[in-house]
Tab-separated table of C-alpha atoms in Angstrom:
chain	number	residue	atom	x	y	z
A	1	MET	CA	-49.379	-4.956	61.432
A	2	GLN	CA	-51.439	-8.373	62.088
A	3	GLU	CA	-54.394	-6.801	59.922
A	4	ALA	CA	-51.881	-5.993	57.226
A	5	ILE	CA	-50.514	-9.524	56.894
A	6	ASP	CA	-53.956	-10.925	57.154
A	7	PHE	CA	-54.904	-8.928	54.329
A	8	LEU	CA	-51.908	-9.729	52.299
A	9	THR	CA	-52.032	-13.571	52.868
A	10	SER	CA	-55.729	-13.631	51.941
A	11	LYS	CA	-54.538	-11.907	48.441
A	12	ASN	CA	-51.645	-14.175	47.818
A	13	PRO	CA	-50.451	-17.414	49.504
A	14	ILE	CA	-46.810	-16.313	48.744
A	15	PHE	CA	-46.833	-14.069	51.515
A	16	GLN	CA	-47.798	-16.795	54.082
A	17	GLU	CA	-44.950	-18.704	52.515
A	18	ILE	CA	-42.507	-16.074	53.350
A	19	ILE	CA	-43.762	-15.763	56.752
A	20	GLU	CA	-43.595	-19.433	57.419
A	21	LYS	CA	-39.995	-19.772	56.133
A	22	TYR	CA	-38.546	-16.532	57.481
A	23	GLY	CA	-40.685	-15.131	60.230
A	24	LEU	CA	-42.325	-11.526	60.448
A	25	PRO	CA	-40.572	-8.955	58.534
A	26	PRO	CA	-38.900	-6.079	60.235
A	27	ILE	CA	-40.973	-2.863	60.004
A	28	PRO	CA	-38.215	-0.352	59.056
A	29	LYS	CA	-38.267	3.179	60.954
A	30	ARG	CA	-36.034	6.017	60.706
A	31	PRO	CA	-36.317	9.656	62.199
A	32	GLN	CA	-37.740	12.431	60.131
A	33	GLY	CA	-35.632	15.149	58.950
A	34	PHE	CA	-32.608	16.337	57.030
A	35	GLU	CA	-30.036	13.558	58.388
A	36	THR	CA	-32.335	10.578	57.017
A	37	LEU	CA	-32.715	12.375	53.671
A	38	VAL	CA	-29.023	12.845	53.307
A	39	LEU	CA	-28.695	9.233	54.469
A	40	LEU	CA	-31.141	8.309	51.443
A	41	ILE	CA	-29.178	10.052	48.845
A	42	LEU	CA	-25.918	8.193	50.058
A	43	GLU	CA	-27.941	5.065	49.556
A	44	GLN	CA	-29.168	5.745	45.852
A	45	GLN	CA	-27.425	2.927	43.492
A	46	VAL	CA	-25.283	1.534	46.484
A	47	SER	CA	-25.856	-0.954	49.410
A	48	ILE	CA	-27.320	0.196	52.541
A	49	ASP	CA	-24.038	-0.808	54.307
A	50	SER	CA	-21.507	1.145	52.201
A	51	ALA	CA	-23.730	4.148	52.346
A	52	LYS	CA	-23.916	3.656	56.237
A	53	ALA	CA	-20.354	3.530	56.381
A	54	THR	CA	-19.981	6.733	54.383
A	55	PHE	CA	-22.819	8.553	56.672
A	56	LEU	CA	-20.983	7.687	59.835
A	57	LYS	CA	-17.922	9.158	58.414
A	58	ILE	CA	-19.644	12.347	57.864
A	59	LYS	CA	-21.163	12.395	61.274
A	60	ALA	CA	-17.753	11.628	62.909
A	61	TYR	CA	-15.967	14.606	60.843
A	62	THR	CA	-18.728	17.313	61.213
A	63	THR	CA	-22.346	18.197	62.155
A	64	CYS	CA	-24.805	16.663	59.718
A	65	ASN	CA	-27.116	19.948	59.234
A	66	PRO	CA	-27.931	21.955	56.631
A	67	GLU	CA	-25.514	25.005	57.453
A	68	THR	CA	-22.414	22.731	57.743
A	69	MET	CA	-23.451	20.550	54.754
A	70	ALA	CA	-23.984	23.570	52.457
A	71	ILE	CA	-20.648	25.086	53.003
A	72	LEU	CA	-18.434	21.881	53.291
A	73	ALA	CA	-15.950	22.084	50.650
A	74	ASP	CA	-16.051	19.369	47.760
A	75	GLU	CA	-12.581	18.050	48.466
A	76	GLU	CA	-13.776	17.423	52.220
A	77	TYR	CA	-16.803	15.341	50.745
A	78	ARG	CA	-14.509	13.285	48.250
A	79	SER	CA	-12.441	12.634	51.331
A	80	LEU	CA	-15.362	11.411	53.237
A	81	GLY	CA	-16.138	9.055	50.013
A	82	VAL	CA	-19.038	11.025	48.620
A	83	SER	CA	-19.211	11.157	44.661
A	84	ARG	CA	-19.424	14.500	43.238
A	85	GLN	CA	-22.865	13.880	41.909
A	86	LYS	CA	-24.222	13.078	45.522
A	87	THR	CA	-22.171	15.978	46.871
A	88	LYS	CA	-24.193	18.333	44.656
A	89	TYR	CA	-27.419	16.555	45.755
A	90	ILE	CA	-26.719	17.256	49.098
A	91	LYS	CA	-25.864	20.867	48.759
A	92	ILE	CA	-28.878	21.490	46.911
A	93	LEU	CA	-31.027	19.673	49.611
A	94	SER	CA	-29.164	21.897	52.244
A	95	GLU	CA	-29.905	25.284	50.312
A	96	ALA	CA	-33.411	24.412	49.887
A	97	ILE	CA	-33.739	24.059	53.479
A	98	LEU	CA	-31.980	27.188	54.470
A	99	ASN	CA	-33.574	29.311	51.653
A	100	LYS	CA	-36.922	28.053	53.047
A	101	GLU	CA	-37.954	26.326	49.902
A	102	LEU	CA	-38.486	23.095	51.843
A	103	ASP	CA	-39.713	22.658	55.239
A	104	VAL	CA	-38.699	19.246	56.255
A	105	GLU	CA	-40.694	19.377	59.556
A	106	SER	CA	-43.854	20.128	57.758
A	107	LEU	CA	-43.933	17.039	55.641
A	108	ALA	CA	-45.189	14.730	58.379
A	109	SER	CA	-48.591	16.613	58.328
A	110	LYS	CA	-48.896	16.487	54.487
A	111	SER	CA	-50.282	13.616	52.462
A	112	ALA	CA	-48.046	11.267	50.604
A	113	LYS	CA	-48.988	12.917	47.374
A	114	GLU	CA	-47.923	16.316	48.794
A	115	VAL	CA	-44.799	15.019	50.106
A	116	ARG	CA	-43.613	13.804	46.754
A	117	GLU	CA	-44.751	16.945	44.874
A	118	GLU	CA	-42.615	18.873	47.503
A	119	LEU	CA	-39.339	16.555	47.427
A	120	ILE	CA	-39.334	15.637	43.583
A	121	LYS	CA	-38.879	19.478	42.910
A	122	LEU	CA	-34.935	18.834	44.154
A	123	LYS	CA	-32.466	17.553	41.875
A	124	GLY	CA	-31.253	14.398	43.235
A	125	ILE	CA	-34.371	13.250	44.884
A	126	GLY	CA	-36.232	10.805	42.829
A	127	ASN	CA	-39.021	8.615	43.580
A	128	TRP	CA	-37.282	5.899	45.110
A	129	THR	CA	-35.946	8.112	47.820
A	130	ILE	CA	-39.233	9.700	48.236
A	131	ASP	CA	-40.907	6.151	48.704
A	132	ILE	CA	-38.423	5.296	51.343
A	133	TYR	CA	-38.828	8.384	53.257
A	134	LEU	CA	-42.338	8.079	53.258
A	135	MET	CA	-42.187	4.400	54.459
A	136	PHE	CA	-39.320	4.633	56.795
A	137	CYS	CA	-39.930	8.057	58.736
A	138	LEU	CA	-43.686	8.919	57.929
A	139	GLN	CA	-44.736	5.218	58.159
A	140	GLU	CA	-47.036	5.548	54.739
A	141	PRO	CA	-48.616	2.100	54.823
A	142	ASP	CA	-49.445	1.863	51.078
A	143	LEU	CA	-46.505	2.232	48.898
A	144	ILE	CA	-44.430	-0.179	46.608
A	145	PRO	CA	-41.197	1.372	45.458
A	146	LEU	CA	-40.622	-0.002	41.884
A	147	GLY	CA	-37.351	1.798	41.713
A	148	ASP	CA	-36.114	-0.740	44.158
A	149	ILE	CA	-33.908	-3.560	42.733
A	150	ALA	CA	-34.717	-5.808	45.257
A	151	VAL	CA	-38.431	-5.398	45.242
A	152	ILE	CA	-38.427	-5.947	41.454
A	153	ASN	CA	-35.928	-8.857	41.529
A	154	THR	CA	-38.424	-10.564	44.162
A	155	ILE	CA	-41.544	-9.951	42.290
A	156	LYS	CA	-39.824	-11.443	39.263
A	157	GLU	CA	-38.798	-14.291	41.100
A	158	LEU	CA	-41.639	-15.179	43.357
A	159	LEU	CA	-44.541	-13.831	41.058
A	160	ASP	CA	-42.954	-14.289	37.369
A	161	ILE	CA	-43.791	-10.705	36.373
A	162	HIS	CA	-41.340	-9.064	34.462
A	163	ASP	CA	-42.772	-5.756	33.464
A	164	LYS	CA	-42.691	-2.809	35.483
A	165	GLN	CA	-46.150	-1.608	34.766
A	166	GLU	CA	-47.594	-5.054	35.126
A	167	MET	CA	-45.872	-5.353	38.768
A	168	GLU	CA	-47.728	-2.094	39.672
A	169	ILE	CA	-51.097	-3.299	38.346
A	170	HIS	CA	-50.633	-6.541	39.934
A	171	ALA	CA	-49.723	-4.605	43.351
A	172	GLU	CA	-52.743	-2.648	43.276
A	173	GLN	CA	-54.408	-5.722	44.881
A	174	TRP	CA	-52.422	-5.470	47.720
A	175	SER	CA	-53.501	-1.715	48.806
A	176	PRO	CA	-53.919	-0.188	51.267
A	177	TYR	CA	-51.081	-2.291	52.502
A	178	ARG	CA	-48.621	-2.208	49.758
A	179	SER	CA	-45.678	-0.894	52.066
A	180	TYR	CA	-46.294	-4.111	54.077
A	181	ALA	CA	-46.221	-6.373	50.995
A	182	THR	CA	-42.804	-4.463	50.252
A	183	TYR	CA	-41.590	-5.128	53.640
A	184	LEU	CA	-42.159	-9.019	53.230
A	185	LEU	CA	-40.624	-9.035	49.653
A	186	TRP	CA	-37.544	-7.416	51.047
A	187	HIS	CA	-37.498	-9.719	54.064
A	188	TYR	CA	-37.654	-12.662	51.481
A	189	TYR	CA	-34.754	-11.127	49.398
A	190	LEU	CA	-32.348	-10.739	52.359
A	191	ASN	CA	-33.053	-13.744	54.185
A	192	LYS	CA	-32.776	-15.902	50.948
A	193	ARG	CA	-29.260	-14.481	50.343
A	194	ASN	CA	-28.075	-14.693	54.002
A	195	ARG	CA	-28.027	-10.861	54.194
A	196	LYS	CA	-28.639	-8.713	57.486
A	197	ILE	CA	-29.268	-5.178	57.265
A	198	THR	CA	-30.473	-2.750	59.848
A	199	TYR	CA	-32.515	0.210	58.378
């Protein structure tokens, strides 16, 4: 991590300022596999905390595996606080695994590009979900999730860049450590708002 921090602070003093003010960022880690993908689907467009509450409800109610989640009735999903759309996405994911269209275990041995090509085929799994899976589960060091509202808002605030394409071009100078730049941006975003989250 130190190597990444040294590199980023040499590229932009703003990273040094974040560290001086708030300390080093946590590096999010999550287990690979089906459960994390379900949690990421739940996290789309909502806060991490509210998604986690729903996820824990599911785990308390039943086994979170493809076999169970594929046959769980829509009413049961609804009673657990899962929207109709996300219910559909979780079922599509479950069925893809059961039908051997997706082998989640094999993702760890693939390149980020291959993982993206494989997951993007599934309705309900877009680039943000794939970015987070790559970063949190597969420890991909060089990604910036520009579908993430906190990342976008922090770049606007700290770097005064408001166009997504410009953000992407600007972030290229942080390669090969764009994921670490993201962790620093999140760290700033959460601390500034006095928010604590556990990944």
